[in-house]
Short mmCIF file of C-alpha atoms and ligand atoms in Angstrom, two decimals:
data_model
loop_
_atom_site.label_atom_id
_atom_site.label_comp_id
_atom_site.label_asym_id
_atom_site.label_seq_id
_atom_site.Cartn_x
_atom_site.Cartn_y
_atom_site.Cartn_z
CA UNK A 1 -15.16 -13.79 -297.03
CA UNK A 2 -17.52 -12.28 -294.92
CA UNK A 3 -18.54 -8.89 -295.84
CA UNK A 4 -18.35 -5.83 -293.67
CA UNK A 5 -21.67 -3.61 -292.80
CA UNK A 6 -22.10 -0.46 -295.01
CA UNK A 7 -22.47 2.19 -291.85
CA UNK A 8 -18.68 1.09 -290.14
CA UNK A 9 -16.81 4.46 -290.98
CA UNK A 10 -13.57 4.84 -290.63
CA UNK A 11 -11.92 8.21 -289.26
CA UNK A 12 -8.37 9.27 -288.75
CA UNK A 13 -6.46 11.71 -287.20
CA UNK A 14 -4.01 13.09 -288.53
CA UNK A 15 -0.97 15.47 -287.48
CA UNK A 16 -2.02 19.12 -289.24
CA UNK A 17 1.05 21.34 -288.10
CA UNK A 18 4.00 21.26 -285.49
CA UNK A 19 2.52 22.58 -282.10
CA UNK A 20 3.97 25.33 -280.37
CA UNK A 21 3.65 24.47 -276.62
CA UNK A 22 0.83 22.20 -275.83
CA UNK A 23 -0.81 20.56 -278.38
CA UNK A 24 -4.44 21.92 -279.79
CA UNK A 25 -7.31 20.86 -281.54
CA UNK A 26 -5.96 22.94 -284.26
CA UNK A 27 -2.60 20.91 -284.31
CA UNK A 28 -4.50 18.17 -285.30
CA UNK A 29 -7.00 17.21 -288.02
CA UNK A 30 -9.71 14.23 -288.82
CA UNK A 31 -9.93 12.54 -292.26
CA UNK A 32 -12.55 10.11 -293.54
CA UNK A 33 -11.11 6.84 -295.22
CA UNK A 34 -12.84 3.72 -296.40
CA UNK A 35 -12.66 1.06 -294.18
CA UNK A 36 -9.42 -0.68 -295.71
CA UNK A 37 -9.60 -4.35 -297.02
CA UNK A 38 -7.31 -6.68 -296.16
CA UNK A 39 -4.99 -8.47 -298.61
CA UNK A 40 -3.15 -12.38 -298.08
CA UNK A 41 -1.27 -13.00 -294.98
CA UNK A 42 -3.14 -9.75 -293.41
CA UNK A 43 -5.94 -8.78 -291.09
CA UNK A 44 -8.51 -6.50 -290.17
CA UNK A 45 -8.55 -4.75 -286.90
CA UNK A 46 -11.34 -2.48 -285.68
CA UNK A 47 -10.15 -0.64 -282.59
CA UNK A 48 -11.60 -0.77 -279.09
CA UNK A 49 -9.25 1.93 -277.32
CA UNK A 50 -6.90 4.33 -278.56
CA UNK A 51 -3.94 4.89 -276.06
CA UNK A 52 -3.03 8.43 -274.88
CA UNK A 53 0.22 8.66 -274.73
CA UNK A 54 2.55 11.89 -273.04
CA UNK A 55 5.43 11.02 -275.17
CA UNK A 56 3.45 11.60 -278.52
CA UNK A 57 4.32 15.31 -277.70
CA UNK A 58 7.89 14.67 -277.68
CA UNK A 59 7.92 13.28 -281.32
CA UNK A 60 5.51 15.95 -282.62
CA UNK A 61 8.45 18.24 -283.49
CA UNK A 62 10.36 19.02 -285.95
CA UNK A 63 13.82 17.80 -285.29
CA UNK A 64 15.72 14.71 -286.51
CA UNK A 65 17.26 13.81 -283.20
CA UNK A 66 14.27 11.38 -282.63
CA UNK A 67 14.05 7.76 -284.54
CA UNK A 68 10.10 8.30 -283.99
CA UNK A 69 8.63 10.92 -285.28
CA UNK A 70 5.36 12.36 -286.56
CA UNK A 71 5.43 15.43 -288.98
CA UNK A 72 2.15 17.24 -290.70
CA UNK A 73 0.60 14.81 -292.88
CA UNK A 74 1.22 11.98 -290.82
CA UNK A 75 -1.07 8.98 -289.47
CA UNK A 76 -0.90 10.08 -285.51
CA UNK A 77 1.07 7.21 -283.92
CA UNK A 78 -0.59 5.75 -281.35
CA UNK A 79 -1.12 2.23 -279.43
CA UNK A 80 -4.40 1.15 -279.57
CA UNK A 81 -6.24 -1.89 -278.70
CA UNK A 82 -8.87 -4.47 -280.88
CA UNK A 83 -10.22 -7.08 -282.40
CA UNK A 84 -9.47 -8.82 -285.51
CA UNK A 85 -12.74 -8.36 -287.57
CA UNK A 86 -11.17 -10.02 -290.73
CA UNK A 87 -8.73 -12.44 -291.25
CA UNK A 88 -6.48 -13.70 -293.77
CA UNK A 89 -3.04 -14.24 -291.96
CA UNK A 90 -3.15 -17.91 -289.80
CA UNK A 91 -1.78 -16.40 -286.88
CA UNK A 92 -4.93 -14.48 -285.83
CA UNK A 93 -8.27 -15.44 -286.28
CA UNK A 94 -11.69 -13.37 -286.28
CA UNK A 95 -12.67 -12.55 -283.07
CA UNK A 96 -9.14 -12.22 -281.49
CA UNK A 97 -7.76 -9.52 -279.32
CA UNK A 98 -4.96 -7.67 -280.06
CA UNK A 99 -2.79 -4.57 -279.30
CA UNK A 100 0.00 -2.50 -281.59
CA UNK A 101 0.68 0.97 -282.31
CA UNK A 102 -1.84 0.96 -285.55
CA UNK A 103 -2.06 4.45 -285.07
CA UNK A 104 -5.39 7.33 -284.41
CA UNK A 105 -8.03 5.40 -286.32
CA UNK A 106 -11.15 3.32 -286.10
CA UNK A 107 -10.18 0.76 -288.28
CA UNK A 108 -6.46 -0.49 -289.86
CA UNK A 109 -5.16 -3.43 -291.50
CA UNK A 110 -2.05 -5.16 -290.38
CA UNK A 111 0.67 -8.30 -291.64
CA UNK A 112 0.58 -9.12 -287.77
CA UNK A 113 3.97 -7.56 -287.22
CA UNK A 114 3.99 -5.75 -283.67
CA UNK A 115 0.46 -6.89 -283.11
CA UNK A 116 0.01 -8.70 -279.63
CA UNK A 117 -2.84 -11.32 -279.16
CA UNK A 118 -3.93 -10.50 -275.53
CA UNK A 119 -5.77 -13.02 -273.27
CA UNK A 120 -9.31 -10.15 -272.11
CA UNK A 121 -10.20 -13.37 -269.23
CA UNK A 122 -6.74 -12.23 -267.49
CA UNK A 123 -7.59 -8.97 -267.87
CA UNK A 124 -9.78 -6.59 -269.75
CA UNK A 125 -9.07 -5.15 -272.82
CA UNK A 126 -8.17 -1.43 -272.01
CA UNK A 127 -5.80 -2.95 -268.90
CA UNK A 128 -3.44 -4.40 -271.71
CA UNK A 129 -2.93 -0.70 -273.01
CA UNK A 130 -2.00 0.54 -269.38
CA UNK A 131 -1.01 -2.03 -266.30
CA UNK A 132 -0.63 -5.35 -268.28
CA UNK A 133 0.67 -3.40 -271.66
CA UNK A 134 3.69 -0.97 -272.13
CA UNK A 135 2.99 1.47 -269.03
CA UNK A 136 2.62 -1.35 -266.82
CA UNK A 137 5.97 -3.61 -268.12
CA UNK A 138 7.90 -0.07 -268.46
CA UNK A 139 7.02 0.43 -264.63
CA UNK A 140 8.06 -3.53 -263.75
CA UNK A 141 11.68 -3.62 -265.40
CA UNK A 142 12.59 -0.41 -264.33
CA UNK A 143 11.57 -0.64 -260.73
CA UNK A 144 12.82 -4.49 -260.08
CA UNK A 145 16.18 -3.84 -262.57
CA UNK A 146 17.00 -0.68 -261.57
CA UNK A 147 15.41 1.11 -258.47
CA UNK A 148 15.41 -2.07 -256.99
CA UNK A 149 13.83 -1.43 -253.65
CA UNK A 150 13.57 -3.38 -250.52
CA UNK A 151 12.76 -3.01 -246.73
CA UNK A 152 14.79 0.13 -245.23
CA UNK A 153 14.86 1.12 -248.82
CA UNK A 154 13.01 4.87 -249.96
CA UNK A 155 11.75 5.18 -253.57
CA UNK A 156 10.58 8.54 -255.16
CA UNK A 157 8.57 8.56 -257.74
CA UNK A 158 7.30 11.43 -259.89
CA UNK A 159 3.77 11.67 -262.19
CA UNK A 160 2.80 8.91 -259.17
CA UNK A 161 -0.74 8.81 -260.43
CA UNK A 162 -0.20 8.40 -263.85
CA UNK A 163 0.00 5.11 -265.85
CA UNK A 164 3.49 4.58 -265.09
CA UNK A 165 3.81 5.93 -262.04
CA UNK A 166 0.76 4.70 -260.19
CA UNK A 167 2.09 0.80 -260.96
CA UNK A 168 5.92 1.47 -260.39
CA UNK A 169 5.40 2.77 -256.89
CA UNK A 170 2.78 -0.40 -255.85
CA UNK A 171 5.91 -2.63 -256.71
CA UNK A 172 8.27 -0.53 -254.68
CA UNK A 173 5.86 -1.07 -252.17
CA UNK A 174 5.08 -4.78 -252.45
CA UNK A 175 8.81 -5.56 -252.68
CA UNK A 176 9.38 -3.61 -249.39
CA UNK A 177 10.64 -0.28 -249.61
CA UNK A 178 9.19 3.19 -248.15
CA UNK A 179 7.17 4.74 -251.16
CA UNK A 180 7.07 8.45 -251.72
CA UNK A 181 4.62 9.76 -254.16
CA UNK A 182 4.62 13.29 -256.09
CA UNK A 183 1.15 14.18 -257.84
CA UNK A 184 -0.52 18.08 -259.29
CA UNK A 185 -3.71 17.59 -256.73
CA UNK A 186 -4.67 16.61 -253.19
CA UNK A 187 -7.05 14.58 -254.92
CA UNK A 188 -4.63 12.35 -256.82
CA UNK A 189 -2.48 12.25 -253.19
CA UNK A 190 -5.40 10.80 -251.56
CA UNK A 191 -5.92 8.12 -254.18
CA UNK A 192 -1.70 7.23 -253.80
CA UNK A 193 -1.96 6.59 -250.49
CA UNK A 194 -5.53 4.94 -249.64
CA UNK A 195 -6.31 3.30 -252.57
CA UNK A 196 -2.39 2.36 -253.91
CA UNK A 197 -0.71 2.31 -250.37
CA UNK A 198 1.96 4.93 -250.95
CA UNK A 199 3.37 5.69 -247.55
CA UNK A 200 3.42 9.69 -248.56
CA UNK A 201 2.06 11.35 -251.04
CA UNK A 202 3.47 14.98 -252.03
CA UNK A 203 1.36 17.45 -253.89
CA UNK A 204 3.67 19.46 -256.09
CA UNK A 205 1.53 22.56 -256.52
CA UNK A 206 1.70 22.91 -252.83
CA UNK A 207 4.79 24.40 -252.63
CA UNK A 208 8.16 23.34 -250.69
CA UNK A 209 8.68 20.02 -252.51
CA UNK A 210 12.26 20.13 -251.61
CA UNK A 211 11.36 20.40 -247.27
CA UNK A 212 8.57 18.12 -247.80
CA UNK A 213 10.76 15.44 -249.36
CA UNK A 214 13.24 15.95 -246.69
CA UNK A 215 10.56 15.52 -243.96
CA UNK A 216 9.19 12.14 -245.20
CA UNK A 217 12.61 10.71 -246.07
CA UNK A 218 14.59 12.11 -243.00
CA UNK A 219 17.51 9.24 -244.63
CA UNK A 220 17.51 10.52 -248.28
CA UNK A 221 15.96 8.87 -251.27
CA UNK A 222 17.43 6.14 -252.44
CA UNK A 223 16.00 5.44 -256.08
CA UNK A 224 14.03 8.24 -257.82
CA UNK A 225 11.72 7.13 -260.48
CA UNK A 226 11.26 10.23 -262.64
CA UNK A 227 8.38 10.51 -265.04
CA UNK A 228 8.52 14.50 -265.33
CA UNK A 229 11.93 15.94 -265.27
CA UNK A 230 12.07 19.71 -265.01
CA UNK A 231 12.14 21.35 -261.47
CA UNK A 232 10.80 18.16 -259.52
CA UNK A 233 13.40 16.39 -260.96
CA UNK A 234 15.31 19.21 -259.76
CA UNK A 235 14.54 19.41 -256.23
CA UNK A 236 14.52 15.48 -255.77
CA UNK A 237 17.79 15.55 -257.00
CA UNK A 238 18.91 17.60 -254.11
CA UNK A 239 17.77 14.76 -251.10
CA UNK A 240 18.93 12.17 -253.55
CA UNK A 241 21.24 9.03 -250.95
CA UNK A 242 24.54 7.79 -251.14
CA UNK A 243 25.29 5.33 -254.14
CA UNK A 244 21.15 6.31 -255.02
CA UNK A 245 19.66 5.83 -258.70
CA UNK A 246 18.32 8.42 -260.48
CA UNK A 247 15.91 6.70 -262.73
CA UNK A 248 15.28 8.72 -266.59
CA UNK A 249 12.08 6.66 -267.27
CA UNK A 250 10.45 10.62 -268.60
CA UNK A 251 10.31 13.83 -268.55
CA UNK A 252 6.75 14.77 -269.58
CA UNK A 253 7.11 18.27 -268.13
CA UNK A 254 10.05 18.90 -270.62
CA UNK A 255 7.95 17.68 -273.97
CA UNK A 256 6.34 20.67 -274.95
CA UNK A 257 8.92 22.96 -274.33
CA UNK A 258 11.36 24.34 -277.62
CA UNK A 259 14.41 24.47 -275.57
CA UNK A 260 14.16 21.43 -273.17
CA UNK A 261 15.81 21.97 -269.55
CA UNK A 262 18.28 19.59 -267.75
CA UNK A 263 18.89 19.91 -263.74
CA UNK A 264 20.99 22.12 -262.13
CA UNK A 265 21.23 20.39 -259.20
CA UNK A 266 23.27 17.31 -261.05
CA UNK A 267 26.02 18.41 -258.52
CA UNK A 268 24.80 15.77 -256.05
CA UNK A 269 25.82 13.14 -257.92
CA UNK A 270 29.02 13.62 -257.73
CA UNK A 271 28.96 14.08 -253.87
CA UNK A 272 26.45 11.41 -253.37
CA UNK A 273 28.02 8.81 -255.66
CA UNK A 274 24.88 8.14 -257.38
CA UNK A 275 24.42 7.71 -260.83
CA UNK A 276 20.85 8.74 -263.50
CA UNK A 277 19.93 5.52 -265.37
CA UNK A 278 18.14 6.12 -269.04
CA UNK A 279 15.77 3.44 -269.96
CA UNK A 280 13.83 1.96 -272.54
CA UNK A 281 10.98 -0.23 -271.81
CA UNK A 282 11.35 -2.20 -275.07
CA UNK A 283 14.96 -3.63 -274.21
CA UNK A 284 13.10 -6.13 -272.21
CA UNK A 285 10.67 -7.34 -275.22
CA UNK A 286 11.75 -10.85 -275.05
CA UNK A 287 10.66 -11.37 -270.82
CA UNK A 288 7.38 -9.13 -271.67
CA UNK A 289 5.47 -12.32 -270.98
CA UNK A 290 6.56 -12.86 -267.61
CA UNK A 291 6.17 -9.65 -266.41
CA UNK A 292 2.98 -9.74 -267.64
CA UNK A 293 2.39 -12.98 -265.64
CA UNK A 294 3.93 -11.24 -262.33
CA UNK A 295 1.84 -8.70 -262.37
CA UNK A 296 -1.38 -10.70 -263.35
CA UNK A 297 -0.98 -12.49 -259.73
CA UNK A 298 -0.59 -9.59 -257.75
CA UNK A 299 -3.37 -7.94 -259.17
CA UNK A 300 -5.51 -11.58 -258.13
CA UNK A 301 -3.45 -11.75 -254.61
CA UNK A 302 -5.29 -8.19 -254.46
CA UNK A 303 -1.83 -6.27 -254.05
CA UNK A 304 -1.65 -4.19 -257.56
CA UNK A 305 -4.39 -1.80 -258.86
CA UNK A 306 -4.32 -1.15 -262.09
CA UNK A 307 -6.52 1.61 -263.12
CA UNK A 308 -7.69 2.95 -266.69
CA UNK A 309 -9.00 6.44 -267.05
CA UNK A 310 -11.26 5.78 -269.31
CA UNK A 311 -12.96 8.66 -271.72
CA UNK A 312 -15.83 7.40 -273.69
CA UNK A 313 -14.99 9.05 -277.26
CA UNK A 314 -14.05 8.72 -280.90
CA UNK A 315 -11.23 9.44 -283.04
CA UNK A 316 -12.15 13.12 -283.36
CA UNK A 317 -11.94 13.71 -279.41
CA UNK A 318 -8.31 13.06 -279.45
CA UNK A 319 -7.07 16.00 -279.16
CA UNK A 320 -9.02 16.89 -276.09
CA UNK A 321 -8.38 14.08 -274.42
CA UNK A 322 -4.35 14.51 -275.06
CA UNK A 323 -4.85 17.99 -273.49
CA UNK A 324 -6.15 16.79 -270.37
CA UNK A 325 -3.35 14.67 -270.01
CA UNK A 326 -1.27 17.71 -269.69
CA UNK A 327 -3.33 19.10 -267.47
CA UNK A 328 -2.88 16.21 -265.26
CA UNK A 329 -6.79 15.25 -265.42
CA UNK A 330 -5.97 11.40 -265.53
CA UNK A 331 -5.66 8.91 -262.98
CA UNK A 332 -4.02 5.76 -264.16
CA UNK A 333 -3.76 4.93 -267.43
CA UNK A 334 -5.58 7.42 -270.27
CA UNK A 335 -7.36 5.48 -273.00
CA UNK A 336 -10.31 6.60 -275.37
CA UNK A 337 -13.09 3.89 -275.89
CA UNK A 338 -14.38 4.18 -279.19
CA UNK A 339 -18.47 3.33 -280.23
CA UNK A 340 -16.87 -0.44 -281.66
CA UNK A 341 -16.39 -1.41 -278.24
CA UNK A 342 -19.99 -1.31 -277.18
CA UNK A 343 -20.89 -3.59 -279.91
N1 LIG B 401 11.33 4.86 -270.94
C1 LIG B 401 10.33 4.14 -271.40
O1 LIG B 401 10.50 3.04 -271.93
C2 LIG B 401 8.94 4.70 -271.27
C3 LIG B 401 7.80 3.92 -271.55
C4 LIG B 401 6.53 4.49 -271.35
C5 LIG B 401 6.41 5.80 -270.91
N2 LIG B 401 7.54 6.52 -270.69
C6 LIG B 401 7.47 7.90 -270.18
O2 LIG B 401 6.97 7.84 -268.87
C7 LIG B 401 6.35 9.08 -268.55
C8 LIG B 401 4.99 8.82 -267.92
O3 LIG B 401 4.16 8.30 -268.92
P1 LIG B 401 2.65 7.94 -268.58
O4 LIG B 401 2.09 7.26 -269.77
O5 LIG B 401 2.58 7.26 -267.26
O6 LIG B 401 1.96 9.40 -268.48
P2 LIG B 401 0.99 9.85 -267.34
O7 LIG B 401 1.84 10.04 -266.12
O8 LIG B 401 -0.17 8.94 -267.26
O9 LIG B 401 0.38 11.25 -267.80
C9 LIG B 401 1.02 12.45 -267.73
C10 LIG B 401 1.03 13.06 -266.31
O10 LIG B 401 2.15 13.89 -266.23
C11 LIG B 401 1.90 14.91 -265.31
N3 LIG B 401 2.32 16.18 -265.91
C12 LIG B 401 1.88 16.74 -267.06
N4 LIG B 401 2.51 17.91 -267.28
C13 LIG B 401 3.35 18.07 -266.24
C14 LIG B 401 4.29 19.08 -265.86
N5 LIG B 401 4.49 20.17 -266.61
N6 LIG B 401 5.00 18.91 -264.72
C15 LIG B 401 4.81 17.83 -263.95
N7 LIG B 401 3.94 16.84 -264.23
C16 LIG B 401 3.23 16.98 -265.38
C17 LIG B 401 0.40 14.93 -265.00
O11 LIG B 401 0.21 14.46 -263.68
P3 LIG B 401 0.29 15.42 -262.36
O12 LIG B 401 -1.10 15.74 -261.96
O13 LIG B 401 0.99 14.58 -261.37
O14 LIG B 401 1.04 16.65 -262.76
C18 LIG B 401 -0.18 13.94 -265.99
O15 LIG B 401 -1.25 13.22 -265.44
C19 LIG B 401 6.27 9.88 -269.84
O16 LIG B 401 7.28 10.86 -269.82
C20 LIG B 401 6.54 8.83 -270.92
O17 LIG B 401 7.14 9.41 -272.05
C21 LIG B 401 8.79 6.00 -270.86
#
């Protein structure tokens, strides 16, 4: 069994208290732990990228309405992505690639339940954390299964430059339909619609959502794909078409609130005949692979960008990095890449 060199540490973060509002540096804590061995039938991963994820807020509360949770004292849950540095399970071998939510840590042992061997000559590692991983398949089923755009067709979509967002409104676009994007900076609008080929892109902190919606869908929307909730949700709501789809993918702008808000403006529904869709991303687990394989040749046939922001960091920068997030500092898909990855 090969053995492991003496200077590979292993931190951890670790949840320290509930957050009030955002989450902080002080919400948080890092722990040294030995590098863990791994028993029979279980392997060694040393992670590459740590996902950041919006909805870690959501969980970080203390409430029992949520089946996922973290509470102080926890392992931060995470996604990350690696490579098997040990083996003892036949299914993986040293030197594979993997993803699973192993949690905020450098280094973590695993059965090989949830764990993912990913193919990094389809498409590097980090992409199978954003595009090709859960942001990316979350953005496929729900736009093809439920938006379901086409030519003549408008689709909304909120958070348009996040990792969701910036990949759900390319496929409303490659399957046809007028794209609308909403995004915090004129920055992020300009990337939408000359890099991703959104047909408009809205900047929310401008002011007059509501008109500006109106003006670039004179016909109402016909599928809103909502990442934020909360008043953009709101306003959408108000422009949304006859027999349109309201499209719960999110609401990041609701996660770090106590009291979270629904939308008054529900009423147009009920006029409209439209309906809001929830949606889970993992009720699709068993046709992940040919998403995956859809979205692989539109990246080659050069008509999907995926994009990872990518923060070069280690455990301990975390927190930081999570903040940003909710600043909106990300385009794409936010991962950390740890020091292992340069090795
Ligand atoms: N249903 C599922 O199966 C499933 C699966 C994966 C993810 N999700 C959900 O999908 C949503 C998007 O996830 P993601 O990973 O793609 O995150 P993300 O959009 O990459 O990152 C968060 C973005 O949200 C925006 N934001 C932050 N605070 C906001 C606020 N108060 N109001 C409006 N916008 C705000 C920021 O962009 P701006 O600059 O545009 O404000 C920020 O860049 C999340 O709510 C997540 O929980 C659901």
């Amino acid at each position: 069994m090969p053995t492991l060199p003496n200077e590979r540490r292993n931190n951890q973060l670790y949840m320290a208290r509930f957050p009030s509002g955002e989450a902080g540096p002080g919400d948080f804590e890092v722990r040294e732990a030995p590098v863990p061995e791994p028993k029979d039938g279980e392997v060694l991963v040393e992670t590459h990228y740590l996902s950041v994820d919006a909805a870690l807020r959501l969980i970080m509360r203390d409430s029992k309405d949520f089946l996922f949770r973290v509470q102080p004292g926890d392992l931060v849950r995470g996604s990350v992505a690696g490579r098997i540095v040990e083996s003892r399970n036949p299914d993986f071998r040293e030197g594979d690639y993997v993803t699973g939510g192993l949690g905020v840590q450098n280094y973590a042992v695993s059965d090989g339940t949830g764990l993912a061997k990913v193919d990094t000559a389809t498409a590097p590692l980090s992409a199978w954390l954003g595009g090709m991983g859960v942001s990316g398949l979350t953005a496929y089923f729900a736009v093809t299964e439920e938006c379901k755009p086409a030519p003549g067709k408008t689709l909304v979509v909120n958070g348009a430059a996040g990792a969701v967002g910036s990949i759900a409104g390319q496929i409303g676009r490659i399957l046809g339909a007028r794209v609308i994007g909403i995004t915090g900076s004129d920055e992020k609008c300009r990337w939408l619609t000359e890099e991703l080929g959104y047909d408009v892109a809205i900047n929310y902190r401008n002011g007059d959502l509501y008109e500006r919606l109106v003006e670039a869908a004179p016909d109402r929307i016909d599928a809103i794909f909502d990442n934020v909730g909360g008043p953009i949700l709101d306003e959408s709501l108000r422009w949304i078409g006859l027999r349109g789809v309201v499209l719960l993918c999110g609401s990041t702008s609701q996660y770090t609130e106590e009291k979270m808000a629904g939308p008054a403006n529900y009423i147009w529904l009920g006029t409209m005949r439209a309906r809001m869709q929830g949606f889970v991303v993992y009720d699709y687990a068993d046709r992940f692979a040919e998403a995956q394989k859809q979205l692989a040749q539109w990246v080659r046939e050069g008509k999907l960008v995926m994009r990872e922001n990518v923060v070069e960091g280690d455990v301990g920068d975390f927190p930081d990095v999570f903040r940003r997030l909710y600043h909106g500092e990300n385009r794409g898909k936010m991962v950390i890449r740890l020091p292992a990855a340069a090795d």
